[in-house]
Structures are given as C-alpha cells and as structure tokens.
Amino acid sequence: AQSVTQPDIHITVSEGASLELRCNYSYGATPYLFWYVQSPGQGLQLLLKYFSGDTLVQGIKGFEAEFKRSQSSFNLRKPSVHWSDAAEYFCAVGGGADGLTFGKGTHLIIQP
Amino acid sequence: SQTIHQWPATLVQPVGSPLSLECTVEGTSNPNLYWYRQAAGRGLQLLFYSVGIGQISSEVPQNLSASRPQDRQFILSSKKLLLSDSGFYLCAWTYPRDPLDNEQFFGPGTRLTVL
C-alpha cells in the first residue's frame, strides 16, 4: 500500500530564511508526486508535481522540489520565505484514477 | 476554464440528523470526482471516488455514502450524523482521459460541525 510521511508537524522559519519541508513516500511503482498548499479554511492549491524527467521540479510562488528515488523523498524548498507562505503544506503520491494518498501535513509558521 | 463548487461552505448539524453536501464541476466532461475528509491532525482521507455516473468506489467503511446522479455532480450524504463526522470536506476532480495525470483540482471545502 502506498503511504506518505511528513515527519515535521510544525516548522517555524524566520521571514527571509530558507525553507525545506520533508516528504518520504512508499509506492510500488513509478510515483507521481505532488505538493499542495492550504491556507486556513480554504481548499488545496497545487504548488508543483513530478511525473517524470528532470528530478528538480519548479513550482509556483518560488517553490521547488527534488525527487530522490534512492531516498524515496520529495522535499519541498524555497530559498527565501515570505509571511504569506504561512500555511499548511501537504505532500501526496498517486498513480491511478483512485485518488491521491496524502501526508498529514506540515504547518508552516513564519516569524517576523 | 474549469471551476468546482461546493456548498454549503459551513454547516452545523445535530447528532442523528441527515447530511447532504454537494459538489459540481463546470467546464469539463466526464471528470473523475473525489470526496476527501480532513480531520484535525489527520491530513486528508479519501472517502469516495467516481469515474462515471452511478459509479462509486468507497475507500473507507463509514457512516457516509456518495452518489453521482449527473456527470458533473457528486453528492456526499449521511442518514444519521455522528460526532466523528465533523471535519472539513473537500471535493476534487481530475481529467478523465489520462488517469496517470493525477493532478487533482480541489473545491473550497465544507466545514461540518456535528454537535
């Protein structure tokens, strides 16, 4: 069965500092990987996705993620965070029509 | 362009009352449709998905049911709500022709509180 682990429930980062959110997955075939962001009380917005090809994926809002098959990881990064980046971040994996498997999320707090 | 709607946005219901949440998609045909529940500290849990009218797959046995009476309409229901049904319910859709392109587009969600 597929699964996603986001080991950090909360992360606090100072505004302007770099960010890395961790994601590890378990999947039996070639994984399709996603990062979504959720602002309070809102739906989910796709930041980026990896299907194949270049293992470094660029997304919206200055985010990027790197797929590392040997480590079963798909960590999300941003070189300099802004206060507006405070939100809940979800990593997900999927490979068919039967939906995605999400991690439990990482709550990002930005300190001024 | 495609849009997805959910209503109501918030709902407060007593235990034992019925439930009906609606999701509609515009701008695409024969989408795959999904219901997720987000409970505090538990991430998103897939409840149901549908690849066509009248076709419903359930991921988790529970007090809820889903129906797809029309191509772009997906309904989540319950005959008698439990306290544990409280949560944030998200509807999502994907393109039907390439199931491997699993990018899901989410609606704004419904916040359900069962008292």
JSON list of C-alpha atoms in Angstrom, two decimals:
[
{"chain": "A", "resi": 1, "resn": "ALA", "atom": "CA", "xyz": [0.00, 0.00, 0.00]},
{"chain": "A", "resi": 2, "resn": "GLN", "atom": "CA", "xyz": [1.16, 3.49, -0.74]},
{"chain": "A", "resi": 3, "resn": "SER", "atom": "CA", "xyz": [1.90, 5.96, 2.04]},
{"chain": "A", "resi": 4, "resn": "VAL", "atom": "CA", "xyz": [3.34, 9.40, 2.60]},
{"chain": "A", "resi": 5, "resn": "THR", "atom": "CA", "xyz": [5.21, 10.59, 5.66]},
{"chain": "A", "resi": 6, "resn": "GLN", "atom": "CA", "xyz": [5.73, 14.20, 6.53]},
{"chain": "A", "resi": 7, "resn": "PRO", "atom": "CA", "xyz": [7.85, 13.97, 9.67]},
{"chain": "A", "resi": 8, "resn": "ASP", "atom": "CA", "xyz": [7.51, 17.60, 10.72]},
{"chain": "A", "resi": 9, "resn": "ILE", "atom": "CA", "xyz": [4.10, 18.56, 12.07]},
{"chain": "A", "resi": 10, "resn": "HIS", "atom": "CA", "xyz": [5.12, 22.17, 12.66]},
{"chain": "A", "resi": 11, "resn": "ILE", "atom": "CA", "xyz": [8.01, 24.21, 11.32]},
{"chain": "A", "resi": 12, "resn": "THR", "atom": "CA", "xyz": [8.87, 27.77, 12.30]},
{"chain": "A", "resi": 13, "resn": "VAL", "atom": "CA", "xyz": [11.04, 29.85, 9.99]},
{"chain": "A", "resi": 14, "resn": "SER", "atom": "CA", "xyz": [12.06, 33.49, 10.07]},
{"chain": "A", "resi": 15, "resn": "GLU", "atom": "CA", "xyz": [10.92, 35.65, 7.21]},
{"chain": "A", "resi": 16, "resn": "GLY", "atom": "CA", "xyz": [13.62, 35.74, 4.55]},
{"chain": "A", "resi": 17, "resn": "ALA", "atom": "CA", "xyz": [15.18, 32.47, 5.66]},
{"chain": "A", "resi": 18, "resn": "SER", "atom": "CA", "xyz": [15.31, 29.35, 3.55]},
{"chain": "A", "resi": 19, "resn": "LEU", "atom": "CA", "xyz": [12.82, 26.52, 3.93]},
{"chain": "A", "resi": 20, "resn": "GLU", "atom": "CA", "xyz": [12.82, 22.78, 3.43]},
{"chain": "A", "resi": 21, "resn": "LEU", "atom": "CA", "xyz": [9.78, 20.60, 4.11]},
{"chain": "A", "resi": 22, "resn": "ARG", "atom": "CA", "xyz": [10.38, 16.90, 4.15]},
{"chain": "A", "resi": 23, "resn": "CYS", "atom": "CA", "xyz": [8.34, 14.22, 2.46]},
{"chain": "A", "resi": 24, "resn": "ASN", "atom": "CA", "xyz": [9.01, 10.49, 2.23]},
{"chain": "A", "resi": 25, "resn": "TYR", "atom": "CA", "xyz": [6.81, 8.13, 0.28]},
{"chain": "A", "resi": 26, "resn": "SER", "atom": "CA", "xyz": [6.21, 4.44, -0.16]},
{"chain": "A", "resi": 27, "resn": "TYR", "atom": "CA", "xyz": [4.89, 3.35, -3.54]},
{"chain": "A", "resi": 28, "resn": "GLY", "atom": "CA", "xyz": [5.10, 0.14, -5.53]},
{"chain": "A", "resi": 29, "resn": "ALA", "atom": "CA", "xyz": [5.64, 1.66, -8.97]},
{"chain": "A", "resi": 30, "resn": "THR", "atom": "CA", "xyz": [6.83, 4.90, -10.50]},
{"chain": "A", "resi": 31, "resn": "PRO", "atom": "CA", "xyz": [5.41, 7.53, -8.18]},
{"chain": "A", "resi": 32, "resn": "TYR", "atom": "CA", "xyz": [3.53, 10.60, -9.22]},
{"chain": "A", "resi": 33, "resn": "LEU", "atom": "CA", "xyz": [4.28, 13.17, -6.54]},
{"chain": "A", "resi": 34, "resn": "PHE", "atom": "CA", "xyz": [2.61, 16.41, -5.60]},
{"chain": "A", "resi": 35, "resn": "TRP", "atom": "CA", "xyz": [2.88, 19.27, -3.14]},
{"chain": "A", "resi": 36, "resn": "TYR", "atom": "CA", "xyz": [-0.24, 21.20, -2.23]},
{"chain": "A", "resi": 37, "resn": "VAL", "atom": "CA", "xyz": [-0.69, 24.25, -0.02]},
{"chain": "A", "resi": 38, "resn": "GLN", "atom": "CA", "xyz": [-3.73, 25.07, 2.06]},
{"chain": "A", "resi": 39, "resn": "SER", "atom": "CA", "xyz": [-4.47, 28.44, 3.62]},
{"chain": "A", "resi": 40, "resn": "PRO", "atom": "CA", "xyz": [-6.74, 28.41, 6.70]},
{"chain": "A", "resi": 41, "resn": "GLY", "atom": "CA", "xyz": [-10.30, 27.43, 5.84]},
{"chain": "A", "resi": 42, "resn": "GLN", "atom": "CA", "xyz": [-9.51, 27.08, 2.16]},
{"chain": "A", "resi": 43, "resn": "GLY", "atom": "CA", "xyz": [-9.20, 24.32, -0.38]},
{"chain": "A", "resi": 44, "resn": "LEU", "atom": "CA", "xyz": [-5.89, 22.98, -1.64]},
{"chain": "A", "resi": 45, "resn": "GLN", "atom": "CA", "xyz": [-3.78, 24.63, -4.29]},
{"chain": "A", "resi": 46, "resn": "LEU", "atom": "CA", "xyz": [-1.20, 22.71, -6.29]},
{"chain": "A", "resi": 47, "resn": "LEU", "atom": "CA", "xyz": [2.36, 24.03, -5.87]},
{"chain": "A", "resi": 48, "resn": "LEU", "atom": "CA", "xyz": [4.16, 21.56, -8.11]},
{"chain": "A", "resi": 49, "resn": "LYS", "atom": "CA", "xyz": [4.14, 18.00, -9.35]},
{"chain": "A", "resi": 50, "resn": "TYR", "atom": "CA", "xyz": [6.58, 15.37, -10.55]},
{"chain": "A", "resi": 51, "resn": "PHE", "atom": "CA", "xyz": [5.70, 12.74, -13.13]},
{"chain": "A", "resi": 52, "resn": "SER", "atom": "CA", "xyz": [8.98, 12.01, -14.90]},
{"chain": "A", "resi": 53, "resn": "GLY", "atom": "CA", "xyz": [12.07, 13.66, -16.34]},
{"chain": "A", "resi": 54, "resn": "ASP", "atom": "CA", "xyz": [14.11, 16.26, -14.52]},
{"chain": "A", "resi": 55, "resn": "THR", "atom": "CA", "xyz": [14.13, 15.40, -10.83]},
{"chain": "A", "resi": 56, "resn": "LEU", "atom": "CA", "xyz": [14.20, 19.06, -9.80]},
{"chain": "A", "resi": 57, "resn": "VAL", "atom": "CA", "xyz": [10.76, 20.49, -10.29]},
{"chain": "A", "resi": 58, "resn": "GLN", "atom": "CA", "xyz": [9.88, 24.17, -10.27]},
{"chain": "A", "resi": 59, "resn": "GLY", "atom": "CA", "xyz": [6.52, 25.29, -8.99]},
{"chain": "A", "resi": 60, "resn": "ILE", "atom": "CA", "xyz": [4.53, 28.39, -8.30]},
{"chain": "A", "resi": 61, "resn": "LYS", "atom": "CA", "xyz": [5.34, 31.03, -5.68]},
{"chain": "A", "resi": 62, "resn": "GLY", "atom": "CA", "xyz": [9.08, 30.33, -5.90]},
{"chain": "A", "resi": 63, "resn": "PHE", "atom": "CA", "xyz": [8.88, 26.77, -4.61]},
{"chain": "A", "resi": 64, "resn": "GLU", "atom": "CA", "xyz": [10.85, 23.82, -5.94]},
{"chain": "A", "resi": 65, "resn": "ALA", "atom": "CA", "xyz": [11.10, 20.15, -5.03]},
{"chain": "A", "resi": 66, "resn": "GLU", "atom": "CA", "xyz": [13.62, 17.45, -5.73]},
{"chain": "A", "resi": 67, "resn": "PHE", "atom": "CA", "xyz": [12.72, 13.83, -6.36]},
{"chain": "A", "resi": 68, "resn": "LYS", "atom": "CA", "xyz": [15.28, 11.40, -4.97]},
{"chain": "A", "resi": 69, "resn": "ARG", "atom": "CA", "xyz": [14.37, 7.84, -5.82]},
{"chain": "A", "resi": 70, "resn": "SER", "atom": "CA", "xyz": [17.17, 6.33, -3.72]},
{"chain": "A", "resi": 71, "resn": "GLN", "atom": "CA", "xyz": [15.84, 8.08, -0.63]},
{"chain": "A", "resi": 72, "resn": "SER", "atom": "CA", "xyz": [12.14, 7.84, -1.52]},
{"chain": "A", "resi": 73, "resn": "SER", "atom": "CA", "xyz": [11.93, 11.54, -0.86]},
{"chain": "A", "resi": 74, "resn": "PHE", "atom": "CA", "xyz": [10.33, 14.57, -2.46]},
{"chain": "A", "resi": 75, "resn": "ASN", "atom": "CA", "xyz": [11.34, 17.53, -0.30]},
{"chain": "A", "resi": 76, "resn": "LEU", "atom": "CA", "xyz": [9.95, 20.99, -0.90]},
{"chain": "A", "resi": 77, "resn": "ARG", "atom": "CA", "xyz": [12.25, 24.01, -0.78]},
{"chain": "A", "resi": 78, "resn": "LYS", "atom": "CA", "xyz": [12.14, 27.74, -1.03]},
{"chain": "A", "resi": 79, "resn": "PRO", "atom": "CA", "xyz": [15.23, 29.97, -0.80]},
{"chain": "A", "resi": 80, "resn": "SER", "atom": "CA", "xyz": [13.54, 32.86, 1.00]},
{"chain": "A", "resi": 81, "resn": "VAL", "atom": "CA", "xyz": [10.14, 32.65, 2.67]},
{"chain": "A", "resi": 82, "resn": "HIS", "atom": "CA", "xyz": [7.60, 35.43, 2.88]},
{"chain": "A", "resi": 83, "resn": "TRP", "atom": "CA", "xyz": [5.00, 35.96, 5.61]},
{"chain": "A", "resi": 84, "resn": "SER", "atom": "CA", "xyz": [2.33, 34.98, 3.07]},
{"chain": "A", "resi": 85, "resn": "ASP", "atom": "CA", "xyz": [3.83, 31.49, 2.87]},
{"chain": "A", "resi": 86, "resn": "ALA", "atom": "CA", "xyz": [2.41, 30.64, 6.29]},
{"chain": "A", "resi": 87, "resn": "ALA", "atom": "CA", "xyz": [0.02, 27.77, 5.61]},
{"chain": "A", "resi": 88, "resn": "GLU", "atom": "CA", "xyz": [-0.40, 24.00, 5.75]},
{"chain": "A", "resi": 89, "resn": "TYR", "atom": "CA", "xyz": [1.62, 22.02, 3.22]},
{"chain": "A", "resi": 90, "resn": "PHE", "atom": "CA", "xyz": [0.69, 18.55, 2.01]},
{"chain": "A", "resi": 91, "resn": "CYS", "atom": "CA", "xyz": [2.75, 16.06, 0.10]},
{"chain": "A", "resi": 92, "resn": "ALA", "atom": "CA", "xyz": [0.83, 13.45, -1.91]},
{"chain": "A", "resi": 93, "resn": "VAL", "atom": "CA", "xyz": [1.50, 10.41, -4.08]},
{"chain": "A", "resi": 94, "resn": "GLY", "atom": "CA", "xyz": [-0.71, 8.73, -6.64]},
{"chain": "A", "resi": 95, "resn": "GLY", "atom": "CA", "xyz": [-0.69, 6.62, -9.76]},
{"chain": "A", "resi": 96, "resn": "GLY", "atom": "CA", "xyz": [-4.19, 5.84, -10.91]},
{"chain": "A", "resi": 97, "resn": "ALA", "atom": "CA", "xyz": [-7.77, 7.04, -11.07]},
{"chain": "A", "resi": 98, "resn": "ASP", "atom": "CA", "xyz": [-8.41, 6.09, -7.46]},
{"chain": "A", "resi": 99, "resn": "GLY", "atom": "CA", "xyz": [-7.18, 9.31, -5.91]},
{"chain": "A", "resi": 100, "resn": "LEU", "atom": "CA", "xyz": [-4.12, 10.51, -4.05]},
{"chain": "A", "resi": 101, "resn": "THR", "atom": "CA", "xyz": [-2.61, 9.48, -0.75]},
{"chain": "A", "resi": 102, "resn": "PHE", "atom": "CA", "xyz": [-1.71, 12.49, 1.33]},
{"chain": "A", "resi": 103, "resn": "GLY", "atom": "CA", "xyz": [0.67, 13.01, 4.19]},
{"chain": "A", "resi": 104, "resn": "LYS", "atom": "CA", "xyz": [-0.66, 14.50, 7.40]},
{"chain": "A", "resi": 105, "resn": "GLY", "atom": "CA", "xyz": [0.68, 17.91, 6.53]},
{"chain": "A", "resi": 106, "resn": "THR", "atom": "CA", "xyz": [3.26, 20.34, 7.86]},
{"chain": "A", "resi": 107, "resn": "HIS", "atom": "CA", "xyz": [2.12, 23.56, 9.43]},
{"chain": "A", "resi": 108, "resn": "LEU", "atom": "CA", "xyz": [4.48, 26.38, 8.47]},
{"chain": "A", "resi": 109, "resn": "ILE", "atom": "CA", "xyz": [4.80, 29.37, 10.79]},
{"chain": "A", "resi": 110, "resn": "ILE", "atom": "CA", "xyz": [6.68, 32.46, 9.68]},
{"chain": "A", "resi": 111, "resn": "GLN", "atom": "CA", "xyz": [8.34, 34.61, 12.31]},
{"chain": "A", "resi": 112, "resn": "PRO", "atom": "CA", "xyz": [8.82, 38.32, 11.57]},
{"chain": "B", "resi": 1, "resn": "SER", "atom": "CA", "xyz": [-11.93, 27.24, -17.86]},
{"chain": "B", "resi": 2, "resn": "GLN", "atom": "CA", "xyz": [-12.92, 24.68, -15.28]},
{"chain": "B", "resi": 3, "resn": "THR", "atom": "CA", "xyz": [-14.36, 25.51, -11.90]},
{"chain": "B", "resi": 4, "resn": "ILE", "atom": "CA", "xyz": [-15.51, 23.44, -8.96]},
{"chain": "B", "resi": 5, "resn": "HIS", "atom": "CA", "xyz": [-18.16, 24.46, -6.48]},
{"chain": "B", "resi": 6, "resn": "GLN", "atom": "CA", "xyz": [-19.07, 23.12, -3.09]},
{"chain": "B", "resi": 7, "resn": "TRP", "atom": "CA", "xyz": [-21.94, 24.02, -0.83]},
{"chain": "B", "resi": 8, "resn": "PRO", "atom": "CA", "xyz": [-22.70, 24.80, 1.77]},
{"chain": "B", "resi": 9, "resn": "ALA", "atom": "CA", "xyz": [-19.46, 26.43, 2.90]},
{"chain": "B", "resi": 10, "resn": "THR", "atom": "CA", "xyz": [-20.20, 25.76, 6.56]},
{"chain": "B", "resi": 11, "resn": "LEU", "atom": "CA", "xyz": [-22.74, 23.57, 8.28]},
{"chain": "B", "resi": 12, "resn": "VAL", "atom": "CA", "xyz": [-23.64, 22.87, 11.89]},
{"chain": "B", "resi": 13, "resn": "GLN", "atom": "CA", "xyz": [-25.83, 19.83, 12.42]},
{"chain": "B", "resi": 14, "resn": "PRO", "atom": "CA", "xyz": [-27.06, 17.89, 15.46]},
{"chain": "B", "resi": 15, "resn": "VAL", "atom": "CA", "xyz": [-26.08, 14.28, 16.01]},
{"chain": "B", "resi": 16, "resn": "GLY", "atom": "CA", "xyz": [-28.51, 11.95, 14.29]},
{"chain": "B", "resi": 17, "resn": "SER", "atom": "CA", "xyz": [-29.57, 14.43, 11.61]},
{"chain": "B", "resi": 18, "resn": "PRO", "atom": "CA", "xyz": [-29.15, 13.74, 7.89]},
{"chain": "B", "resi": 19, "resn": "LEU", "atom": "CA", "xyz": [-26.48, 15.28, 5.69]},
{"chain": "B", "resi": 20, "resn": "SER", "atom": "CA", "xyz": [-26.19, 16.27, 2.07]},
{"chain": "B", "resi": 21, "resn": "LEU", "atom": "CA", "xyz": [-23.14, 18.03, 0.67]},
{"chain": "B", "resi": 22, "resn": "GLU", "atom": "CA", "xyz": [-22.99, 18.90, -2.99]},
{"chain": "B", "resi": 23, "resn": "CYS", "atom": "CA", "xyz": [-20.12, 19.33, -5.40]},
{"chain": "B", "resi": 24, "resn": "THR", "atom": "CA", "xyz": [-20.39, 20.42, -9.02]},
{"chain": "B", "resi": 25, "resn": "VAL", "atom": "CA", "xyz": [-17.77, 20.86, -11.71]},
{"chain": "B", "resi": 26, "resn": "GLU", "atom": "CA", "xyz": [-18.06, 23.16, -14.70]},
{"chain": "B", "resi": 27, "resn": "GLY", "atom": "CA", "xyz": [-16.09, 23.33, -17.90]},
{"chain": "B", "resi": 28, "resn": "THR", "atom": "CA", "xyz": [-15.17, 19.68, -18.36]},
{"chain": "B", "resi": 29, "resn": "SER", "atom": "CA", "xyz": [-16.91, 16.43, -19.23]},
{"chain": "B", "resi": 30, "resn": "ASN", "atom": "CA", "xyz": [-16.78, 13.06, -17.52]},
{"chain": "B", "resi": 31, "resn": "PRO", "atom": "CA", "xyz": [-14.35, 14.09, -14.78]},
{"chain": "B", "resi": 32, "resn": "ASN", "atom": "CA", "xyz": [-13.18, 11.71, -12.11]},
{"chain": "B", "resi": 33, "resn": "LEU", "atom": "CA", "xyz": [-14.62, 13.00, -8.85]},
{"chain": "B", "resi": 34, "resn": "TYR", "atom": "CA", "xyz": [-13.43, 12.58, -5.28]},
{"chain": "B", "resi": 35, "resn": "TRP", "atom": "CA", "xyz": [-14.56, 13.26, -1.72]},
{"chain": "B", "resi": 36, "resn": "TYR", "atom": "CA", "xyz": [-11.91, 13.76, 0.96]},
{"chain": "B", "resi": 37, "resn": "ARG", "atom": "CA", "xyz": [-12.29, 14.47, 4.66]},
{"chain": "B", "resi": 38, "resn": "GLN", "atom": "CA", "xyz": [-9.78, 16.46, 6.61]},
{"chain": "B", "resi": 39, "resn": "ALA", "atom": "CA", "xyz": [-9.90, 15.99, 10.37]},
{"chain": "B", "resi": 40, "resn": "ALA", "atom": "CA", "xyz": [-7.66, 17.91, 12.74]},
{"chain": "B", "resi": 41, "resn": "GLY", "atom": "CA", "xyz": [-4.16, 16.47, 12.80]},
{"chain": "B", "resi": 42, "resn": "ARG", "atom": "CA", "xyz": [-5.02, 13.65, 10.42]},
{"chain": "B", "resi": 43, "resn": "GLY", "atom": "CA", "xyz": [-4.37, 15.03, 6.96]},
{"chain": "B", "resi": 44, "resn": "LEU", "atom": "CA", "xyz": [-6.70, 14.23, 4.09]},
{"chain": "B", "resi": 45, "resn": "GLN", "atom": "CA", "xyz": [-8.50, 10.93, 3.92]},
{"chain": "B", "resi": 46, "resn": "LEU", "atom": "CA", "xyz": [-10.03, 9.75, 0.66]},
{"chain": "B", "resi": 47, "resn": "LEU", "atom": "CA", "xyz": [-13.65, 8.76, 1.24]},
{"chain": "B", "resi": 48, "resn": "PHE", "atom": "CA", "xyz": [-15.13, 8.08, -2.20]},
{"chain": "B", "resi": 49, "resn": "TYR", "atom": "CA", "xyz": [-14.26, 8.41, -5.84]},
{"chain": "B", "resi": 50, "resn": "SER", "atom": "CA", "xyz": [-16.24, 8.12, -9.04]},
{"chain": "B", "resi": 51, "resn": "VAL", "atom": "CA", "xyz": [-15.17, 7.58, -12.64]},
{"chain": "B", "resi": 52, "resn": "GLY", "atom": "CA", "xyz": [-18.67, 7.98, -14.09]},
{"chain": "B", "resi": 53, "resn": "ILE", "atom": "CA", "xyz": [-22.38, 8.43, -13.45]},
{"chain": "B", "resi": 54, "resn": "GLY", "atom": "CA", "xyz": [-23.62, 5.93, -10.90]},
{"chain": "B", "resi": 55, "resn": "GLN", "atom": "CA", "xyz": [-20.11, 4.52, -10.34]},
{"chain": "B", "resi": 56, "resn": "ILE", "atom": "CA", "xyz": [-18.95, 4.97, -6.76]},
{"chain": "B", "resi": 57, "resn": "SER", "atom": "CA", "xyz": [-15.95, 3.42, -5.04]},
{"chain": "B", "resi": 58, "resn": "SER", "atom": "CA", "xyz": [-15.63, 3.61, -1.29]},
{"chain": "B", "resi": 59, "resn": "GLU", "atom": "CA", "xyz": [-12.24, 3.72, 0.34]},
{"chain": "B", "resi": 60, "resn": "VAL", "atom": "CA", "xyz": [-13.23, 3.61, 3.98]},
{"chain": "B", "resi": 61, "resn": "PRO", "atom": "CA", "xyz": [-16.22, 1.93, 5.60]},
{"chain": "B", "resi": 62, "resn": "GLN", "atom": "CA", "xyz": [-18.17, 4.56, 7.43]},
{"chain": "B", "resi": 63, "resn": "ASN", "atom": "CA", "xyz": [-21.38, 6.31, 8.15]},
{"chain": "B", "resi": 64, "resn": "LEU", "atom": "CA", "xyz": [-21.35, 8.19, 4.84]},
{"chain": "B", "resi": 65, "resn": "SER", "atom": "CA", "xyz": [-22.41, 7.46, 1.29]},
{"chain": "B", "resi": 66, "resn": "ALA", "atom": "CA", "xyz": [-21.88, 9.14, -2.06]},
{"chain": "B", "resi": 67, "resn": "SER", "atom": "CA", "xyz": [-23.84, 9.41, -5.26]},
{"chain": "B", "resi": 68, "resn": "ARG", "atom": "CA", "xyz": [-23.25, 10.78, -8.74]},
{"chain": "B", "resi": 69, "resn": "PRO", "atom": "CA", "xyz": [-26.63, 11.46, -10.30]},
{"chain": "B", "resi": 70, "resn": "GLN", "atom": "CA", "xyz": [-25.20, 13.58, -13.11]},
{"chain": "B", "resi": 71, "resn": "ASP", "atom": "CA", "xyz": [-21.90, 13.72, -14.94]},
{"chain": "B", "resi": 72, "resn": "ARG", "atom": "CA", "xyz": [-20.57, 16.72, -13.06]},
{"chain": "B", "resi": 73, "resn": "GLN", "atom": "CA", "xyz": [-22.39, 16.38, -9.76]},
{"chain": "B", "resi": 74, "resn": "PHE", "atom": "CA", "xyz": [-21.13, 14.50, -6.74]},
{"chain": "B", "resi": 75, "resn": "ILE", "atom": "CA", "xyz": [-23.10, 14.28, -3.51]},
{"chain": "B", "resi": 76, "resn": "LEU", "atom": "CA", "xyz": [-21.98, 13.17, -0.06]},
{"chain": "B", "resi": 77, "resn": "SER", "atom": "CA", "xyz": [-24.72, 12.01, 2.26]},
{"chain": "B", "resi": 78, "resn": "SER", "atom": "CA", "xyz": [-25.49, 10.52, 5.62]},
{"chain": "B", "resi": 79, "resn": "LYS", "atom": "CA", "xyz": [-28.75, 9.31, 7.12]},
{"chain": "B", "resi": 80, "resn": "LYS", "atom": "CA", "xyz": [-27.64, 9.93, 10.70]},
{"chain": "B", "resi": 81, "resn": "LEU", "atom": "CA", "xyz": [-24.62, 12.03, 11.56]},
{"chain": "B", "resi": 82, "resn": "LEU", "atom": "CA", "xyz": [-22.16, 11.06, 14.27]},
{"chain": "B", "resi": 83, "resn": "LEU", "atom": "CA", "xyz": [-19.90, 13.35, 16.25]},
{"chain": "B", "resi": 84, "resn": "SER", "atom": "CA", "xyz": [-16.95, 11.78, 14.49]},
{"chain": "B", "resi": 85, "resn": "ASP", "atom": "CA", "xyz": [-18.27, 13.02, 11.13]},
{"chain": "B", "resi": 86, "resn": "SER", "atom": "CA", "xyz": [-17.14, 16.54, 11.97]},
{"chain": "B", "resi": 87, "resn": "GLY", "atom": "CA", "xyz": [-14.42, 17.83, 9.71]},
{"chain": "B", "resi": 88, "resn": "PHE", "atom": "CA", "xyz": [-13.55, 19.71, 6.57]},
{"chain": "B", "resi": 89, "resn": "TYR", "atom": "CA", "xyz": [-14.88, 18.01, 3.45]},
{"chain": "B", "resi": 90, "resn": "LEU", "atom": "CA", "xyz": [-13.15, 18.61, 0.17]},
{"chain": "B", "resi": 91, "resn": "CYS", "atom": "CA", "xyz": [-14.33, 17.67, -3.28]},
{"chain": "B", "resi": 92, "resn": "ALA", "atom": "CA", "xyz": [-11.82, 17.30, -6.11]},
{"chain": "B", "resi": 93, "resn": "TRP", "atom": "CA", "xyz": [-11.76, 16.39, -9.78]},
{"chain": "B", "resi": 94, "resn": "THR", "atom": "CA", "xyz": [-9.25, 15.15, -12.34]},
{"chain": "B", "resi": 95, "resn": "TYR", "atom": "CA", "xyz": [-9.24, 14.87, -16.11]},
{"chain": "B", "resi": 96, "resn": "PRO", "atom": "CA", "xyz": [-10.73, 11.57, -17.22]},
{"chain": "B", "resi": 97, "resn": "ARG", "atom": "CA", "xyz": [-8.71, 10.73, -20.29]},
{"chain": "B", "resi": 98, "resn": "ASP", "atom": "CA", "xyz": [-5.33, 10.34, -18.68]},
{"chain": "B", "resi": 99, "resn": "PRO", "atom": "CA", "xyz": [-5.74, 8.77, -15.26]},
{"chain": "B", "resi": 100, "resn": "LEU", "atom": "CA", "xyz": [-2.00, 8.84, -14.75]},
{"chain": "B", "resi": 101, "resn": "ASP", "atom": "CA", "xyz": [-2.08, 12.63, -14.85]},
{"chain": "B", "resi": 102, "resn": "ASN", "atom": "CA", "xyz": [-3.44, 12.68, -11.36]},
{"chain": "B", "resi": 103, "resn": "GLU", "atom": "CA", "xyz": [-3.31, 16.37, -10.64]},
{"chain": "B", "resi": 104, "resn": "GLN", "atom": "CA", "xyz": [-6.40, 16.98, -8.56]},
{"chain": "B", "resi": 105, "resn": "PHE", "atom": "CA", "xyz": [-8.26, 20.25, -8.53]},
{"chain": "B", "resi": 106, "resn": "PHE", "atom": "CA", "xyz": [-9.91, 20.99, -5.23]},
{"chain": "B", "resi": 107, "resn": "GLY", "atom": "CA", "xyz": [-13.04, 22.84, -4.30]},
{"chain": "B", "resi": 108, "resn": "PRO", "atom": "CA", "xyz": [-13.20, 25.40, -1.48]},
{"chain": "B", "resi": 109, "resn": "GLY", "atom": "CA", "xyz": [-14.46, 22.83, 1.06]},
{"chain": "B", "resi": 110, "resn": "THR", "atom": "CA", "xyz": [-17.33, 22.49, 3.51]},
{"chain": "B", "resi": 111, "resn": "ARG", "atom": "CA", "xyz": [-16.73, 22.83, 7.24]},
{"chain": "B", "resi": 112, "resn": "LEU", "atom": "CA", "xyz": [-19.08, 20.43, 9.03]},
{"chain": "B", "resi": 113, "resn": "THR", "atom": "CA", "xyz": [-19.57, 20.58, 12.78]},
{"chain": "B", "resi": 114, "resn": "VAL", "atom": "CA", "xyz": [-21.71, 17.92, 14.40]},
{"chain": "B", "resi": 115, "resn": "LEU", "atom": "CA", "xyz": [-22.93, 18.82, 17.89]}
]
